[in-house]
Amino acid sequence: PSVASLQCYPSRRPPQQARASIMQRRPAGTGSLLPRIAAALLSQLEALRAGGAEVRLQAARSLSVGRPSPAGTSMAALPRLHSAYAVEQAILGEKSKVVCLRVGEEFEPDCIRMDEVLREAVGIVEGACSIYAVDKQEVPECVQEFQVTEPMATLFFFRGKLLPLDLGAGGRQKGITWVVSGRQEFIELVEAVCRGAQQGRDFIVAPKDYSMSFRY
């Protein structure tokens, strides 16, 4: 085709001229609108990030060891086992964590107080220790199997094996048969049990000497 025929087709103008005409046809105000949208999105993103950091900070504060939970914060529910089969599965089925059983009568005063301590600690130690409550009237097989003669006993297991505790003066006990003073004391006991279990010890030395306090 001749140069004259090319001039008859405006759509065949050079690319630079075509882009210029497109920019000329863009609606007024579009160029200034895009930066405002981007700024608004960035502002929302920063607000979300700040809110997430605040949530994480509050969670860390409420779960920090040895510090009381904020007012109004509900404690985690304590899982309960209602049959001998459930107890067996909880003990034998856990391969990497320590298992703690609170065996006793549900409405016995020591059980009620110990359960409060366990509920405060269950969310903190859940990565290393699974905690369950067992009513020995509902599951009497536990009384015979673990020889629980006290109103309450807190026992520790690892890979299906009961871990005896050295609670002071070299005496080995199957577990703790009294209420610990609080969440911090129980957490320290769990740490000692987990450390000894991972090292393959046959019994666990408690971090506190209970022999003089309870004269067992």
C-alpha positions as a Markdown table, in Angstrom:
| # | Residue | x | y | z |
|---|---|---|---|---|
| 1 | Pro | 0.0 | 0.0 | 0.0 |
| 2 | Ser | 1.1 | 3.6 | -0.6 |
| 3 | Val | 1.8 | 6.2 | 2.0 |
| 4 | Ala | -1.5 | 7.9 | 1.0 |
| 5 | Ser | -3.5 | 4.7 | 1.8 |
| 6 | Leu | -1.8 | 4.4 | 5.3 |
| 7 | Gln | -3.1 | 7.9 | 6.1 |
| 8 | Cys | -6.6 | 6.7 | 5.6 |
| 9 | Tyr | -6.4 | 4.3 | 8.6 |
| 10 | Pro | -6.0 | 6.3 | 11.9 |
| 11 | Ser | -5.8 | 3.0 | 13.9 |
| 12 | Arg | -2.4 | 2.2 | 12.3 |
| 13 | Arg | -0.7 | 5.2 | 13.9 |
| 14 | Pro | 2.6 | 4.6 | 15.6 |
| 15 | Pro | 2.4 | 2.9 | 19.0 |
| 16 | Gln | 3.6 | 6.1 | 20.8 |
| 17 | Gln | 0.8 | 8.1 | 19.3 |
| 18 | Ala | -1.8 | 5.4 | 20.1 |
| 19 | Arg | -0.8 | 5.3 | 23.8 |
| 20 | Ala | -0.9 | 9.1 | 24.0 |
| 21 | Ser | -4.4 | 9.1 | 22.6 |
| 22 | Ile | -5.5 | 6.5 | 25.2 |
| 23 | Met | -4.1 | 8.6 | 28.0 |
| 24 | Gln | -6.0 | 11.6 | 26.6 |
| 25 | Arg | -9.3 | 9.6 | 26.7 |
| 26 | Arg | -8.8 | 8.5 | 30.4 |
| 27 | Pro | -11.6 | 9.9 | 32.6 |
| 28 | Ala | -10.7 | 13.0 | 34.5 |
| 29 | Gly | -9.5 | 12.4 | 38.1 |
| 30 | Thr | -8.5 | 8.7 | 37.6 |
| 31 | Gly | -4.8 | 9.4 | 38.0 |
| 32 | Ser | -5.2 | 11.1 | 41.3 |
| 33 | Leu | -7.7 | 8.4 | 42.6 |
| 34 | Leu | -5.3 | 5.5 | 42.5 |
| 35 | Pro | -2.8 | 6.9 | 45.0 |
| 36 | Arg | -5.6 | 7.7 | 47.4 |
| 37 | Ile | -6.8 | 4.0 | 47.1 |
| 38 | Ala | -3.3 | 2.7 | 47.7 |
| 39 | Ala | -2.9 | 5.0 | 50.7 |
| 40 | Ala | -6.2 | 3.8 | 52.2 |
| 41 | Leu | -5.2 | 0.1 | 51.7 |
| 42 | Leu | -1.9 | 0.7 | 53.4 |
| 43 | Ser | -3.5 | 2.4 | 56.3 |
| 44 | Gln | -5.9 | -0.5 | 56.8 |
| 45 | Leu | -3.0 | -3.0 | 56.6 |
| 46 | Glu | -1.0 | -1.1 | 59.3 |
| 47 | Ala | -4.1 | -1.1 | 61.5 |
| 48 | Leu | -4.5 | -4.8 | 61.2 |
| 49 | Arg | -0.9 | -5.4 | 61.9 |
| 50 | Ala | -1.0 | -3.2 | 65.0 |
| 51 | Gly | -4.2 | -5.0 | 66.2 |
| 52 | Gly | -2.6 | -8.4 | 65.7 |
| 53 | Ala | 0.5 | -7.4 | 67.7 |
| 54 | Glu | -1.7 | -6.2 | 70.5 |
| 55 | Val | -3.6 | -9.5 | 70.6 |
| 56 | Arg | -0.3 | -11.4 | 70.8 |
| 57 | Leu | 1.0 | -9.2 | 73.5 |
| 58 | Gln | -2.1 | -9.7 | 75.6 |
| 59 | Ala | -1.9 | -13.5 | 75.1 |
| 60 | Ala | 1.8 | -13.5 | 76.2 |
| 61 | Arg | 0.9 | -11.5 | 79.3 |
| 62 | Ser | -1.9 | -13.7 | 80.3 |
| 63 | Leu | 0.2 | -16.9 | 79.8 |
| 64 | Ser | 3.4 | -15.7 | 81.3 |
| 65 | Val | 4.6 | -18.1 | 84.0 |
| 66 | Gly | 4.1 | -17.0 | 87.6 |
| 67 | Arg | 1.8 | -14.1 | 86.7 |
| 68 | Pro | -1.9 | -14.1 | 87.6 |
| 69 | Ser | -4.3 | -14.1 | 84.7 |
| 70 | Pro | -6.0 | -10.8 | 83.9 |
| 71 | Ala | -9.4 | -10.1 | 85.5 |
| 72 | Gly | -12.2 | -11.6 | 83.6 |
| 73 | Thr | -10.1 | -14.2 | 81.8 |
| 74 | Ser | -11.7 | -17.6 | 82.0 |
| 75 | Met | -9.5 | -20.6 | 82.7 |
| 76 | Ala | -9.2 | -23.5 | 80.2 |
| 77 | Ala | -11.5 | -26.5 | 80.7 |
| 78 | Leu | -9.9 | -29.6 | 82.3 |
| 79 | Pro | -10.4 | -32.7 | 80.1 |
| 80 | Arg | -12.0 | -35.6 | 81.8 |
| 81 | Leu | -11.8 | -39.3 | 81.2 |
| 82 | His | -15.0 | -41.4 | 81.9 |
| 83 | Ser | -13.9 | -45.0 | 81.3 |
| 84 | Ala | -11.0 | -47.3 | 81.8 |
| 85 | Tyr | -10.6 | -47.6 | 78.0 |
| 86 | Ala | -10.3 | -43.8 | 77.8 |
| 87 | Val | -7.7 | -43.7 | 80.5 |
| 88 | Glu | -5.7 | -46.5 | 78.7 |
| 89 | Gln | -5.9 | -44.7 | 75.4 |
| 90 | Ala | -4.8 | -41.4 | 76.9 |
| 91 | Ile | -1.7 | -43.0 | 78.6 |
| 92 | Leu | -0.7 | -45.4 | 75.8 |
| 93 | Gly | -1.6 | -43.2 | 72.9 |
| 94 | Glu | 0.6 | -40.3 | 73.7 |
| 95 | Lys | 4.2 | -40.9 | 72.4 |
| 96 | Ser | 5.9 | -37.5 | 72.7 |
| 97 | Lys | 4.3 | -35.8 | 75.7 |
| 98 | Val | 4.0 | -36.5 | 79.4 |
| 99 | Val | 0.5 | -37.5 | 80.6 |
| 100 | Cys | -0.8 | -36.2 | 83.9 |
| 101 | Leu | -3.8 | -37.8 | 85.6 |
| 102 | Arg | -5.6 | -36.3 | 88.6 |
| 103 | Val | -7.4 | -39.3 | 90.1 |
| 104 | Gly | -9.9 | -38.6 | 92.9 |
| 105 | Glu | -13.4 | -37.9 | 93.9 |
| 106 | Glu | -15.0 | -35.0 | 92.0 |
| 107 | Phe | -16.4 | -33.2 | 94.9 |
| 108 | Glu | -13.6 | -33.9 | 97.4 |
| 109 | Pro | -12.2 | -30.5 | 98.6 |
| 110 | Asp | -8.6 | -31.3 | 97.7 |
| 111 | Cys | -9.7 | -32.4 | 94.2 |
| 112 | Ile | -11.6 | -29.1 | 93.7 |
| 113 | Arg | -8.6 | -27.0 | 94.7 |
| 114 | Met | -6.2 | -29.1 | 92.7 |
| 115 | Asp | -8.4 | -28.9 | 89.6 |
| 116 | Glu | -8.3 | -25.1 | 89.9 |
| 117 | Val | -4.5 | -25.2 | 89.8 |
| 118 | Leu | -4.6 | -27.6 | 86.8 |
| 119 | Arg | -7.0 | -25.4 | 84.9 |
| 120 | Glu | -4.7 | -22.5 | 85.3 |
| 121 | Ala | -1.7 | -24.5 | 84.0 |
| 122 | Val | -3.3 | -26.7 | 81.3 |
| 123 | Gly | -3.0 | -24.0 | 78.5 |
| 124 | Ile | 0.6 | -23.2 | 79.4 |
| 125 | Val | 2.0 | -26.8 | 79.6 |
| 126 | Glu | -0.1 | -28.3 | 76.8 |
| 127 | Gly | 2.9 | -28.5 | 74.4 |
| 128 | Ala | 4.7 | -30.8 | 76.8 |
| 129 | Cys | 2.1 | -32.4 | 79.1 |
| 130 | Ser | -1.5 | -33.5 | 78.6 |
| 131 | Ile | -3.6 | -33.2 | 81.7 |
| 132 | Tyr | -6.8 | -35.2 | 82.5 |
| 133 | Ala | -9.1 | -35.6 | 85.5 |
| 134 | Val | -10.5 | -39.0 | 86.4 |
| 135 | Asp | -13.3 | -39.6 | 88.9 |
| 136 | Lys | -12.2 | -42.8 | 90.8 |
| 137 | Gln | -15.8 | -43.6 | 91.6 |
| 138 | Glu | -16.7 | -43.5 | 87.9 |
| 139 | Val | -13.5 | -45.4 | 86.9 |
| 140 | Pro | -12.7 | -47.6 | 89.9 |
| 141 | Glu | -10.2 | -49.6 | 87.8 |
| 142 | Cys | -7.7 | -46.7 | 88.3 |
| 143 | Val | -7.8 | -47.3 | 92.0 |
| 144 | Gln | -6.7 | -50.9 | 91.6 |
| 145 | Glu | -4.3 | -50.4 | 88.8 |
| 146 | Phe | -2.4 | -47.4 | 90.3 |
| 147 | Gln | -3.1 | -48.3 | 94.0 |
| 148 | Val | -4.7 | -45.0 | 94.8 |
| 149 | Thr | -5.7 | -45.2 | 98.4 |
| 150 | Glu | -5.7 | -41.4 | 99.1 |
| 151 | Pro | -8.7 | -39.2 | 98.3 |
| 152 | Met | -6.7 | -37.6 | 95.5 |
| 153 | Ala | -3.5 | -38.4 | 93.6 |
| 154 | Thr | -1.7 | -36.6 | 90.7 |
| 155 | Leu | 0.2 | -39.1 | 88.6 |
| 156 | Phe | 2.6 | -38.7 | 85.7 |
| 157 | Phe | 3.2 | -41.1 | 82.8 |
| 158 | Phe | 5.5 | -41.2 | 79.8 |
| 159 | Arg | 5.1 | -43.6 | 76.9 |
| 160 | Gly | 2.7 | -45.7 | 78.9 |
| 161 | Lys | 4.9 | -46.0 | 82.0 |
| 162 | Leu | 4.2 | -44.5 | 85.4 |
| 163 | Leu | 6.9 | -42.2 | 86.5 |
| 164 | Pro | 7.6 | -42.4 | 90.3 |
| 165 | Leu | 8.6 | -39.1 | 92.0 |
| 166 | Asp | 11.4 | -38.5 | 94.5 |
| 167 | Leu | 9.7 | -35.9 | 96.6 |
| 168 | Gly | 12.6 | -35.5 | 99.1 |
| 169 | Ala | 14.7 | -37.5 | 101.5 |
| 170 | Gly | 15.2 | -40.1 | 98.8 |
| 171 | Gly | 11.7 | -41.5 | 99.1 |
| 172 | Arg | 9.9 | -42.5 | 95.9 |
| 173 | Gln | 6.2 | -42.0 | 95.6 |
| 174 | Lys | 3.8 | -42.9 | 92.9 |
| 175 | Gly | 2.6 | -39.3 | 92.7 |
| 176 | Ile | 1.6 | -36.2 | 94.6 |
| 177 | Thr | -1.3 | -36.8 | 97.0 |
| 178 | Trp | -1.8 | -33.2 | 98.1 |
| 179 | Val | -2.7 | -29.8 | 96.6 |
| 180 | Val | 0.3 | -27.9 | 95.3 |
| 181 | Ser | 0.5 | -24.2 | 96.3 |
| 182 | Gly | -0.3 | -22.8 | 92.8 |
| 183 | Arg | 0.2 | -22.8 | 89.1 |
| 184 | Gln | 3.9 | -21.9 | 89.2 |
| 185 | Glu | 4.8 | -24.8 | 91.5 |
| 186 | Phe | 2.9 | -27.2 | 89.3 |
| 187 | Ile | 4.6 | -25.9 | 86.1 |
| 188 | Glu | 8.0 | -26.4 | 87.7 |
| 189 | Leu | 7.1 | -29.9 | 88.6 |
| 190 | Val | 6.0 | -30.6 | 85.0 |
| 191 | Glu | 9.2 | -29.2 | 83.7 |
| 192 | Ala | 11.2 | -31.6 | 86.0 |
| 193 | Val | 9.1 | -34.5 | 84.9 |
| 194 | Cys | 9.5 | -33.8 | 81.2 |
| 195 | Arg | 13.2 | -33.3 | 81.6 |
| 196 | Gly | 13.7 | -36.6 | 83.4 |
| 197 | Ala | 11.4 | -38.4 | 81.0 |
| 198 | Gln | 13.3 | -37.2 | 78.0 |
| 199 | Gln | 16.6 | -38.3 | 79.7 |
| 200 | Gly | 15.1 | -41.8 | 80.3 |
| 201 | Arg | 15.2 | -41.7 | 84.1 |
| 202 | Asp | 13.4 | -44.4 | 86.1 |
| 203 | Phe | 12.2 | -41.8 | 88.6 |
| 204 | Ile | 11.9 | -38.0 | 88.7 |
| 205 | Val | 13.5 | -35.8 | 91.3 |
| 206 | Ala | 11.0 | -33.1 | 92.3 |
| 207 | Pro | 12.3 | -29.5 | 92.2 |
| 208 | Lys | 11.1 | -29.1 | 95.8 |
| 209 | Asp | 11.6 | -31.1 | 98.9 |
| 210 | Tyr | 8.2 | -32.1 | 100.2 |
| 211 | Ser | 9.4 | -34.6 | 102.9 |
| 212 | Met | 9.3 | -32.1 | 105.8 |
| 213 | Ser | 6.2 | -30.3 | 104.6 |
| 214 | Phe | 3.9 | -33.3 | 104.4 |
| 215 | Arg | 5.9 | -35.9 | 106.4 |
| 216 | Tyr | 4.9 | -38.8 | 104.1 |
